[in-house]
XYZ file of C-alpha atoms in Angstrom:
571
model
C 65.630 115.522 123.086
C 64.500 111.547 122.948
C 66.810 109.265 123.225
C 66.278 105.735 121.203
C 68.362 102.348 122.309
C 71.087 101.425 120.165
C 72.336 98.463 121.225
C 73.257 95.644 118.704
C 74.097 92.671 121.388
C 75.610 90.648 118.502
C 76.835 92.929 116.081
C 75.609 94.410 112.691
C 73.798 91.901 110.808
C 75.839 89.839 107.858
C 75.549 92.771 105.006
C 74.309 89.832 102.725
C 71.244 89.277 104.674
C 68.464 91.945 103.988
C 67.848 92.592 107.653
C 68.192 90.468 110.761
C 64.652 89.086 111.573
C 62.568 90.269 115.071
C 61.696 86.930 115.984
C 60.295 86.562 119.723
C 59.129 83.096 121.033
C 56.000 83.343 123.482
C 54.175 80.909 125.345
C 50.211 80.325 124.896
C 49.625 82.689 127.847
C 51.533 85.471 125.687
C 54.614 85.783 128.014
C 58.255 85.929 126.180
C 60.120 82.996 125.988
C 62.733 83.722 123.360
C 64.413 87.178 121.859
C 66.321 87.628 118.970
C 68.636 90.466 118.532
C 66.746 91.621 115.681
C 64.316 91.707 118.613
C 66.521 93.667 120.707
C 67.246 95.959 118.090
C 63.768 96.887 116.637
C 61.808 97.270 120.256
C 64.635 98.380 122.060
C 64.909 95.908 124.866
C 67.219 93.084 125.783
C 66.662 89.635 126.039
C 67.465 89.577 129.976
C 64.840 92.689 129.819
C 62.010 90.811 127.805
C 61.943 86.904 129.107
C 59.395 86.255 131.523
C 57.437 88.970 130.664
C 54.077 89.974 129.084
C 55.009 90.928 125.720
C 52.515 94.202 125.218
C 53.323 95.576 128.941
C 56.914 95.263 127.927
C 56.352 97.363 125.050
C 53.451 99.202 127.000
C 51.070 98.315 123.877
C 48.013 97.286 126.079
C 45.998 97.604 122.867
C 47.915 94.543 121.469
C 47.108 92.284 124.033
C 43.663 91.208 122.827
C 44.504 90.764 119.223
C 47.490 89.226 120.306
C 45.946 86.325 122.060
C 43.817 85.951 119.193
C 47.193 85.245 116.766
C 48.783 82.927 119.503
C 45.771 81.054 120.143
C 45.429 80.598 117.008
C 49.167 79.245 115.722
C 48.707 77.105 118.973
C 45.706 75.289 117.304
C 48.065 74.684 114.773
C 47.037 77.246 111.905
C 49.624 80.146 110.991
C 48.217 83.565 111.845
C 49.430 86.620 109.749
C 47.961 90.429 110.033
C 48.854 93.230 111.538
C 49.456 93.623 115.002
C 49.376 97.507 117.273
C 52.224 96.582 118.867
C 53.949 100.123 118.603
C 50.713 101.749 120.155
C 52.035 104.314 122.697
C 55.028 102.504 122.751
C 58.765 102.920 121.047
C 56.852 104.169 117.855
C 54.704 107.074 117.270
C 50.591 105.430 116.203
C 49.470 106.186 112.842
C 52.594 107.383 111.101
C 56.113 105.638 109.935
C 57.788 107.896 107.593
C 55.167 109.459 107.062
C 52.903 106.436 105.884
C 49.637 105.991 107.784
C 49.473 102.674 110.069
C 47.873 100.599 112.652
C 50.902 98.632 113.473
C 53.254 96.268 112.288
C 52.711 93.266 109.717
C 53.693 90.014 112.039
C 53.182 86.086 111.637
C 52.803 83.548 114.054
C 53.507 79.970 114.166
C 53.719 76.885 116.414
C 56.874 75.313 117.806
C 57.257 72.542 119.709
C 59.839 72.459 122.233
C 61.597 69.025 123.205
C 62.032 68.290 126.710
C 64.691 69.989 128.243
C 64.758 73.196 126.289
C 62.890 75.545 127.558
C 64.197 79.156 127.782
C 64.444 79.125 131.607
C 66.710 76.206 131.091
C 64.235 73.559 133.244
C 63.715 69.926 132.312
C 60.055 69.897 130.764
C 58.181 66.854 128.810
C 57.785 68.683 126.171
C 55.021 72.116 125.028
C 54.293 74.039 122.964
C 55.719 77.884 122.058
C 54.745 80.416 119.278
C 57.169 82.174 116.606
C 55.743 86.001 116.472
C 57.757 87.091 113.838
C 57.818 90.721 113.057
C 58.283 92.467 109.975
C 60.361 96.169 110.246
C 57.833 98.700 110.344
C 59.808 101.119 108.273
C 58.820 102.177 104.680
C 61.835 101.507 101.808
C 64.273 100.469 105.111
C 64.775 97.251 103.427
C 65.644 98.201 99.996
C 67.901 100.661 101.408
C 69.363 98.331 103.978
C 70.031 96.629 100.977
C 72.024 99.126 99.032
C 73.609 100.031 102.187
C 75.154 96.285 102.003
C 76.343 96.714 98.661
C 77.752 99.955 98.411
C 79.507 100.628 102.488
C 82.966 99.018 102.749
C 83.339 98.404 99.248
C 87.246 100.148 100.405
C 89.404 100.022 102.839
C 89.956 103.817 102.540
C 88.545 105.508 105.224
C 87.229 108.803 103.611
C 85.359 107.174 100.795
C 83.728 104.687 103.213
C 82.454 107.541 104.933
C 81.164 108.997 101.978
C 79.621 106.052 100.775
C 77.404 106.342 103.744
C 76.234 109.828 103.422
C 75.658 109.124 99.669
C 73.293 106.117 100.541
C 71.172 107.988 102.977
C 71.016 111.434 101.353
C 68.536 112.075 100.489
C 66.522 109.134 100.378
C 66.543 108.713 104.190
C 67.223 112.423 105.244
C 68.051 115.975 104.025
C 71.608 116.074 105.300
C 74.190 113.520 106.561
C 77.213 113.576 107.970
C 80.035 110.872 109.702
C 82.288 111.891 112.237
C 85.024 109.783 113.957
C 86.609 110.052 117.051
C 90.006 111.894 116.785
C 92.326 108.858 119.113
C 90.631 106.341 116.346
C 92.244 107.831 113.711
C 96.184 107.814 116.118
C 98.508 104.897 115.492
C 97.704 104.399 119.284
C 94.009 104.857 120.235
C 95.038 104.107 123.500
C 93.685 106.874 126.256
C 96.176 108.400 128.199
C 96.390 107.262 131.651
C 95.645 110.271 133.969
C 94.361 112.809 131.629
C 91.139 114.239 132.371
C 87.732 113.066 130.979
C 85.014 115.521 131.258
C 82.923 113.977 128.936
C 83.392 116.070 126.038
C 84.825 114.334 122.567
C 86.809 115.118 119.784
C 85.783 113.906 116.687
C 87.007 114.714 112.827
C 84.690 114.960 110.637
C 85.508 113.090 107.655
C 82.111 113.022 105.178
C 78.932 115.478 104.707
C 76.228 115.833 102.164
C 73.214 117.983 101.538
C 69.840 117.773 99.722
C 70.234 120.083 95.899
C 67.815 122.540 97.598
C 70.181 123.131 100.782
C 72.739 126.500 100.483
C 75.880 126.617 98.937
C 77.813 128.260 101.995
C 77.148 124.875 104.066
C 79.586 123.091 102.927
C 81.786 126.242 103.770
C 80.337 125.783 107.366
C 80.732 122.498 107.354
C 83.674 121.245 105.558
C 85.329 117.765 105.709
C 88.441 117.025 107.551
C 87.430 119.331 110.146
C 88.644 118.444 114.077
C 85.244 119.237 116.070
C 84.985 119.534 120.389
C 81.501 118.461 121.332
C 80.772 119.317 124.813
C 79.231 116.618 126.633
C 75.847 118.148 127.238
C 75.475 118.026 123.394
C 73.469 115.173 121.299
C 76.665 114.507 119.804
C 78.729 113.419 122.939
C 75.572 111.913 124.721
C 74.866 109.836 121.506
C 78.581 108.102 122.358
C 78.393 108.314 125.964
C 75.429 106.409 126.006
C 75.703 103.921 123.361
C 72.049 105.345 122.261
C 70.457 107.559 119.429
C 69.416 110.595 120.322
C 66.709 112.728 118.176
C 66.632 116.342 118.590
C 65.930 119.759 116.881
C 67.077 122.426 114.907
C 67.278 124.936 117.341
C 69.748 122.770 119.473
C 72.003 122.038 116.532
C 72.187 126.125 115.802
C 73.176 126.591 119.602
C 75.591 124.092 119.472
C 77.086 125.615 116.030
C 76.866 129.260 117.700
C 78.081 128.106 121.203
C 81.432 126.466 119.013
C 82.142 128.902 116.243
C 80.469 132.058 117.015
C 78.599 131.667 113.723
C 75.103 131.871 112.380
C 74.716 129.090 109.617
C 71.149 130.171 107.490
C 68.843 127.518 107.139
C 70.044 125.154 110.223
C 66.275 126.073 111.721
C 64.812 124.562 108.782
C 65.931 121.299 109.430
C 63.578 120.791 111.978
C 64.295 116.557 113.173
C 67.899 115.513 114.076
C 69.215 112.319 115.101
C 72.628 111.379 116.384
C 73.127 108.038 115.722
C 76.819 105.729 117.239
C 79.085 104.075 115.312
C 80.039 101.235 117.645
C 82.329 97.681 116.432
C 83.479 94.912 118.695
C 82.437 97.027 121.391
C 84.523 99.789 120.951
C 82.418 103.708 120.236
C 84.137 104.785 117.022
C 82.265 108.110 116.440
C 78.897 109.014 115.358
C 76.376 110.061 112.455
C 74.306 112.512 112.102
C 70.963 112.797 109.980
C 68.262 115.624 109.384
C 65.145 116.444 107.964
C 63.866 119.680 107.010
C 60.212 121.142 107.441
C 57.732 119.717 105.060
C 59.093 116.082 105.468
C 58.200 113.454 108.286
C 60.078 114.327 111.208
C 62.202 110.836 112.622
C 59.913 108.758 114.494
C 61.130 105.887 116.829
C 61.237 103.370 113.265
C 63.474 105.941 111.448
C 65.764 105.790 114.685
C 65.667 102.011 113.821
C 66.467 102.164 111.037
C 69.257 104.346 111.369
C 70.711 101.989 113.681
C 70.951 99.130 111.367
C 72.293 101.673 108.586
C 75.149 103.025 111.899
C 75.764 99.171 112.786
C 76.801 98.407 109.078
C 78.319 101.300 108.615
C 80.562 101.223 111.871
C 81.615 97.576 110.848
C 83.199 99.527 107.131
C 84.642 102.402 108.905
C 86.277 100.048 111.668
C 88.215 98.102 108.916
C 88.946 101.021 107.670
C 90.318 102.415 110.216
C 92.549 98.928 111.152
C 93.947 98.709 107.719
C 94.584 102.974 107.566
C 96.611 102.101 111.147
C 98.357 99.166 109.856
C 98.816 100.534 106.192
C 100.954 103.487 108.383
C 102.667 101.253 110.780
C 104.142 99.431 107.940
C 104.662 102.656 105.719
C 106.746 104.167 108.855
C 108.682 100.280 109.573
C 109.587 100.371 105.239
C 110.550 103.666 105.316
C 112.996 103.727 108.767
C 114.548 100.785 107.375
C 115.427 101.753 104.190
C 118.490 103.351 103.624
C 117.736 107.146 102.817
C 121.486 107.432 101.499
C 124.203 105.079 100.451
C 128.255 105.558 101.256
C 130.074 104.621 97.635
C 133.792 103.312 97.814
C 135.895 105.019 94.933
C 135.352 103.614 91.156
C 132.131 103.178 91.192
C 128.797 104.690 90.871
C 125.594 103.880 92.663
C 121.938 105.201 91.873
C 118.806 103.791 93.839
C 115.069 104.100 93.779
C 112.283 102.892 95.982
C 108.408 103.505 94.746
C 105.802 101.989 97.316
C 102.666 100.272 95.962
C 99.590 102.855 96.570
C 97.621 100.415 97.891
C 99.774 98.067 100.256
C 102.956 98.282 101.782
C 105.139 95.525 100.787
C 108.197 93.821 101.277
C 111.056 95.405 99.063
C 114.728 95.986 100.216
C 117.848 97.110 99.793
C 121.495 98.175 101.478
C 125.024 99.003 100.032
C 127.394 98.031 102.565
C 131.009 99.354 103.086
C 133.758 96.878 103.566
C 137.453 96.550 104.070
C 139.942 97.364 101.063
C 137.046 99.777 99.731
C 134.951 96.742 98.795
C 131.367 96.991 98.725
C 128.536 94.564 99.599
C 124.929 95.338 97.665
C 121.985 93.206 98.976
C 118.541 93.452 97.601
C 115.296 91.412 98.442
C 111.573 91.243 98.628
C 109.311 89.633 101.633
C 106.631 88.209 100.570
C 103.266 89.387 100.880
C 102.207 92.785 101.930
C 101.744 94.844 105.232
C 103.112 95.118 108.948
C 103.934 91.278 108.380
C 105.865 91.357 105.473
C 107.609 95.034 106.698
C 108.540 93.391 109.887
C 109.984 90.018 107.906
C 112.132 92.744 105.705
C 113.115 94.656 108.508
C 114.285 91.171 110.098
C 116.507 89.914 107.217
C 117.795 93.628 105.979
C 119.134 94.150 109.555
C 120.161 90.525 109.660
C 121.851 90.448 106.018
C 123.887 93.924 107.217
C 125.939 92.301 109.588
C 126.620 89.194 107.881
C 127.861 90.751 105.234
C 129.394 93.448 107.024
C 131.427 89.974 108.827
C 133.056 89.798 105.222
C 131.286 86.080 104.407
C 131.499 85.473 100.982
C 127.898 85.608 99.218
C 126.807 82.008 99.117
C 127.729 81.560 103.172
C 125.126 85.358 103.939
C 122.525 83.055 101.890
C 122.684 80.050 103.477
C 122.361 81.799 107.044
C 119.557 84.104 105.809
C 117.348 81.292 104.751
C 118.047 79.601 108.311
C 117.041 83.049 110.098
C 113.771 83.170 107.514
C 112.846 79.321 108.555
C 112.326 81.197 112.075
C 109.854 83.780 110.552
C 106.089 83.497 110.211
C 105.734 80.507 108.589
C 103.933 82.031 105.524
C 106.609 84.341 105.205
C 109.804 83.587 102.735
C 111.826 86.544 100.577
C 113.878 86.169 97.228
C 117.502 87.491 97.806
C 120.529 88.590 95.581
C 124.094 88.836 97.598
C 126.547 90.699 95.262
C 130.506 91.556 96.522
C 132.295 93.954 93.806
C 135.710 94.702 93.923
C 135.921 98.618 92.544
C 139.847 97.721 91.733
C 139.266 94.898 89.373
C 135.822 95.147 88.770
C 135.470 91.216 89.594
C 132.152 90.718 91.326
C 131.010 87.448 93.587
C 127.097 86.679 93.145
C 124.389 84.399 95.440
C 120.961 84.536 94.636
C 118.278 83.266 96.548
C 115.134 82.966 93.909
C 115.365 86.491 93.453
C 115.394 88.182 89.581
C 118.645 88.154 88.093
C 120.226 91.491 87.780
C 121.046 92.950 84.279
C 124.244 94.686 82.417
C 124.065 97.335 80.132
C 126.932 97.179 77.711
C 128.620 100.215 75.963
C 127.819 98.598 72.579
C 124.409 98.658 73.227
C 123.215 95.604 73.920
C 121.993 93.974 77.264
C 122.729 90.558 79.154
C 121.886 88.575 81.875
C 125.131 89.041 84.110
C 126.043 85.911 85.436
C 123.847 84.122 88.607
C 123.217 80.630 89.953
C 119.713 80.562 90.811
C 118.544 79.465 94.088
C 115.494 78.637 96.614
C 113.974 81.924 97.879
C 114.734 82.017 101.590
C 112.552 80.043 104.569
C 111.341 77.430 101.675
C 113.435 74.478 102.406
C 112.414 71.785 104.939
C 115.331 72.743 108.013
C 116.292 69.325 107.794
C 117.370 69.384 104.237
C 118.788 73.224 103.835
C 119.040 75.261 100.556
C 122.752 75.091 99.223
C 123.750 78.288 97.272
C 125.719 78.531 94.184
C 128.438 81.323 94.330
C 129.605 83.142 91.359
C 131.698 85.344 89.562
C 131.784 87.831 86.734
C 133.760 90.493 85.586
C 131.378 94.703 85.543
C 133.101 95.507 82.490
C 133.743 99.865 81.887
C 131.222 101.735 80.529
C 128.750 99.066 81.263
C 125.830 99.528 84.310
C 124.561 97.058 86.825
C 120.766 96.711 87.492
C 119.317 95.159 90.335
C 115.597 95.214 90.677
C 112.760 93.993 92.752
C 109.827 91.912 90.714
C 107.642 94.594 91.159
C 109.637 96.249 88.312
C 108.954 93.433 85.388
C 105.361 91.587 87.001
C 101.886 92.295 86.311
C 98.880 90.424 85.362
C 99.294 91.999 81.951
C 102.352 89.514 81.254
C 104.656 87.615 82.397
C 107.804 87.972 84.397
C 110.589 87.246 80.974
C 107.786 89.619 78.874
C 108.870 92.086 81.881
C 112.380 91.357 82.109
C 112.731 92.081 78.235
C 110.905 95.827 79.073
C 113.471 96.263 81.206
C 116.603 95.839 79.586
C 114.793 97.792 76.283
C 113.885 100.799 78.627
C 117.450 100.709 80.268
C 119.278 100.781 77.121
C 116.928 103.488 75.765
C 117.436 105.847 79.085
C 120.999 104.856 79.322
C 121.570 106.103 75.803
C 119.037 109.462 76.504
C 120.980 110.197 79.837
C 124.292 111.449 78.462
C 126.192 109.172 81.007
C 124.018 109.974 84.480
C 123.580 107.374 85.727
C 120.417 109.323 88.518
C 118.872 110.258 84.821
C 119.191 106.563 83.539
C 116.959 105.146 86.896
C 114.957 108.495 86.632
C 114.033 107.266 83.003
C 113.833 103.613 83.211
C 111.175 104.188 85.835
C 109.774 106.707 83.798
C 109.683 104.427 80.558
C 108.088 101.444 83.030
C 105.431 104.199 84.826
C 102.677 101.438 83.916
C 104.133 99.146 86.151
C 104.216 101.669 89.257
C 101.590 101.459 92.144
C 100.268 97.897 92.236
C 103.908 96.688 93.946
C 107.013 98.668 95.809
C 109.402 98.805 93.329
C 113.025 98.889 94.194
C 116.061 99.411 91.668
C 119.439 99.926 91.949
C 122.065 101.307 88.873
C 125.555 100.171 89.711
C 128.797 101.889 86.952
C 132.442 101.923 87.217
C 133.651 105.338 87.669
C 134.830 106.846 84.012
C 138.512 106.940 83.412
C-alpha cells in the first residue's frame, strides 16, 4: 500500500475558484522562500518542511535542477519563463504517465518579484532583492474541469444522503470505476462526543451512506454493498489508516477482497478486477469525518500520485458539503426533538366544549409554532397559540421559552391583555432577532363569553351554523420583543360571545402564507375550506381539522402549521 499526504493546512479551496494555485517563491540560488497551500497540497510537503530548502532535493527531482536554474535565471533577468519543468521525476509522481497521458513533467511559469525591505520569508530586515514566482500548473488531465463540476454540483443540500451521492455521481465514472462515501458512525449522533474511558483500538465505525458503479460492473454489488450500511474497519485496513493518518492511501484489489472476506465471510465476483484503490479522508475544521473510496479496474490507468491529488481536492470539497450537512441534520433533530417535547401531545377539555388540534412541521426546517389549552378554576379554560420567528434550535428554544412562560401566567388566572404585556417583556430578554406573534383567549364554557389579547398574531375565525364565516372579535397588537423596553407594547383586551353550533379556529400563518399570495388571499382559503369541511364532517369537529388541512394540503411543508377547532358541546 502507498500512502499519499492529505493535508489541506487551510482548508478546501473556495468552490468558486477552479483550483487553489501551487505557487512557491524561490530565491536566484533556487532555494524556497515562500509555499502556498496549493503548494502543500500538490507536492505533499508543508511550508515549515519546504523553506530553506533546495526545491528539487525536496521533491528528490535532481533532474529539475538544471532546467530549473535556467527558468529562475531567467525571470531574474527580468523575462517570464514558461515550459515544462521534470519536477515529479522520481518524486511524488510516477515519470511519463498522469492518467494515463504521456509526460515529461509539469507546465510551470516563472516570474520576478521584488521584495521590499523587511519582508523576507525568514522575517529579517533586508534592503531589498529579488525572488521568483514558480507557479505550477496541476499535472492532472480533466482535474480542473471536474474540480469544477465538483463546485457546482457538492453541497447544493443540506441533506446528508444526497450530498453524498452527489459526490459519487461526479467522480463515477469519469475519475474512477466505483465510488463510495462513508461517514463515521459518532458524526452522525446528536453528540459526537467520544466517551471518556472507552477503549480505542484503532478500529472505526463508519455508515456508509452513498455508492456507485461503472454500467459494466455486476448487478449483485450493490447487494454487497448497499447504502445505509454500519461498517467496522479494523485498524490495519486502508480504510481506518486513511483516518488515522490524515493521509490517502492507494492499494489493491486483493486487499479490498480480504478485507470484504475477513468482515462478511463473503466472496464478492469481480472485486479482483478493480485492480487500483485509494482511500481518500474527509476532514473539516480539523475534525476526520469519514472517508472515500475510489477504484479502477484493469484496462484503465491505475492512480498515480496526481490522481491521489486530485482526489484530495475532490475529498476537501466534498468534506466541507458533508460537514454542513451533517451540522444542519444535528441541529434540524435537536430542534425536531425541543418542538416536539414541548408540544402538548394531548389536551384536558372542561365540560361544554370541544377542542380539536393539529401540528404539521415544515419538511425542511423546524420552526417556531405553538400551542397549549390550559385548565383553570370554575372549569374555565385558557387557549394560547403563537409562532417564534425564524426557524431552527433558535426559534424552538424561543417557543419553548414563552410556551412554558405563557403556561403559568395564565395558569395565575391574569386576564389576557396582563399574560401579553409580560410575554413581550420576557421576549425583549430573548435573542435579539427573535420576536413571536401571540393570541391569549379565556372562554367561559357556561356562558360562552370569551376574553381575547393578541399580540400581532392572525386573528382567529368563527364558523357560524348559517354558513357563513367572520372574523371573531380581536384588538390587534405588536408581536412580542418588538417594542423599545422603554416604551412597552399596551394590549387591547376583548370580548365576544362563541355562539352554539358555531366553531373557533385558531391558526398559525403557516396555514394562510405563501409566496403564491398573500396573507388576506390566505385567510379567505381558510374560512372557504372550513365552511366546506365543517359542512362535509357531519358535526366532528377531528373530521372538520382533518379536512381543512386536507382542502389547504398545498400550503403544507414549507412552514409548521398549527390549528386549533374550538365548539360548544351540542345540547
Amino acid at each position: 500500500m502507498t500512502e499519499h499526504p492529505a493535508d489541506h493546512p487551510a482548508g478546501p479551496p473556495d468552490p468558486a475558484d477552479p483550483l487553489d494555485p501551487a505557487t512557491v517563491l524561490l530565491d536566484t540560488g533556487g532555494t524556497v522562500a515562500g509555499w502556498s497551500d496549493g503548494a502543500a497540497r500538490l507536492f505533499g510537503r508543508t511550508a515549515a518542511d519546504a523553506v530553506g530548502a533546495d526545491l528539487p532535493g525536496l521533491l528528490g527531482s535532481p533532474a529539475a535542477a538544471a532546467p530549473l536554474a535556467e527558468a529562475v535565471a531567467q525571470a531574474a533577468s527580468g523575462r517570464p519563463w514558461a515550459g515544462t519543468l521534470p519536477l515529479f521525476a522520481g518524486g511524488t509522481l510516477d515519470e511519463g504517465a498522469v492518467n494515463g497521458v504521456a509526460t515529461d513533467g509539469v507546465r510551470a511559469t516563472c516570474q520576478a518579484l521584488t521584495v521590499a525591505p523587511g519582508t523576507t520569508a525568514s522575517g529579517t530586515t533586508a534592503s531589498g532583492r529579488t525572488l521568483v514566482a514558480l507557479t505550477v500548473a496541476p499535472p492532472w488531465a480533466g482535474g480542473l474541469e471536474l474540480l469544477n463540476e465538483a463546485g457546482r454540483r457538492i453541497g447544493s443540500t443540506l441533506d446528508l444522503t444526497l450530498t453524498a451521492r452527489e459526490i459519487v455521481a461526479v467522480t463515477v465514472p469519469r475519475f474512477a470505476d466505483a465510488g463510495a462515501i462513508y461517514v463515521l458512525e459518532r458524526r452522525l449522533a446528536d453528540d459526537d462526543t467520544p466517551i471518556a474511558g472507552a477503549r480505542d483500538d484503532g478500529s472505526i465505525v463508519v455508515r456508509r451512506l452513498a455508492v456507485a458503479f461503472a454500467d459494466d460492473d455486476p448487478g449483485d454489488w450493490a447487494a454487497a454493498f448497499p447504502t445505509g450500511e454500519v461498517v467496522v474497519y479494523p485498524p490495519a485496513t486502508p480504510y481506518a489508516r486513511c483516518i488515522a493518518t490524515g493521509r490517502t492511501v492507494e492499494f489493491g484489489g486483493a486487499d479490498a477482497l480480504d478485507t470484504i472476506a475477513r468482515r462478511t465471510g463473503r466472496h464478492v465476483d469481480g472485486v479482483l478486477d478493480h485492480t487500483s484503490l485509494l482511500a481518500v479522508p474527509l476532514t473539516a475544521r480539523g475534525r476526520p469525518l469519514g472517508h472515500a473510496v475510489f477504484s479502477r479496474k484493469h484496462g484503465r490507468a491505475p492512480f498515480g500520485p496526481a490522481d491521489a491529488a486530485l482526489a484530495a481536492e475532490l475529498a476537501a470539497r466534498a468534506a466541507t458539503g458533508i460537514d454542513n450537512a451533517c451540522l444542519y441534520r444535528r441541529e434540524h433533530r435537536t430542534a425536531t426533538a425541543l418542538q416536539a417535547g414541548l408540544l402538548p401531545t394531548r389536551v384536558t377539555v372542561p365540560p361544554g366544549l370541544r377542542i380539536a388540534h393539529r401540528y404539521r412541521p415544515a419538511r425542511a426546517a423546524v420552526g417556531g409554532d405553538w400551542y397549549d389549552v390550559v385548565p383553570l378554576p370554575d372549569e374555565r379554560v385558557a387557549i394560547v397559540i403563537g409562532d417564534s420567528v425564524g426557524h431552527g434550535v433558535t426559534a424552538a428554544a424561543a417557543m419553548g421559552q414563552l410556551r412554558v412562560a405563557a403556561h403559568t401566567l395564565v395558569s395565575c388566572e391574569l386576564p389576557p391583555a396582563e399574560v401579553l404585556t409580560r410575554l413581550d417583556a420576557i421576549a425583549q430578554d430573548l435573542d435579539a432577532a427573535q420576536f413571536a406573534t401571540c393570541l391569549c383567549v379565556v372562554c367561559d364554557p357556561a356562558t360562552l363569553r370569551c376574553e381575547l389579547a393578541c399580540a400581532g398574531h392572525p386573528p382567529p375565525l368563527l364558523t357560524l351554523p348559517d354558513g357563513t364565516v367572520r372574523h371573531f372579535a380581536v384588538a390587534d397588537g405588536l408581536p412580542l420583543g418588538v417594542a423599545d423596553p422603554a416604551h412597552p407594547a399596551e394590549y387591547e383586551q376583548v370580548s365576544d360571545v362563541l355562539p352554539p353550533g358555531g366553531v373557533l379556529a385558531f391558526y398559525t400563518d403557516g396555514l394562510v402564507e405563501s409566496r403564491m399570495r398573500n396573507i388576506e388571499e390566505g385567510i379567505a382559503r381558510l374560512a372557504s375550506a372550513l365552511l366546506a369541511s365543517h359542512a362535509a364532517a357531519g358535526g366532528s369537529l377531528e373530521d372538520t381539522a382533518d379536512g381543512t388541512l386536507a382542502l389547504l394540503a398545498d400550503q403544507q411543508g414549507q412552514d409548521d402549521i398549527a390549528l386549533l377547532l374550538v365548539s360548544p358541546e351540542p345540547r
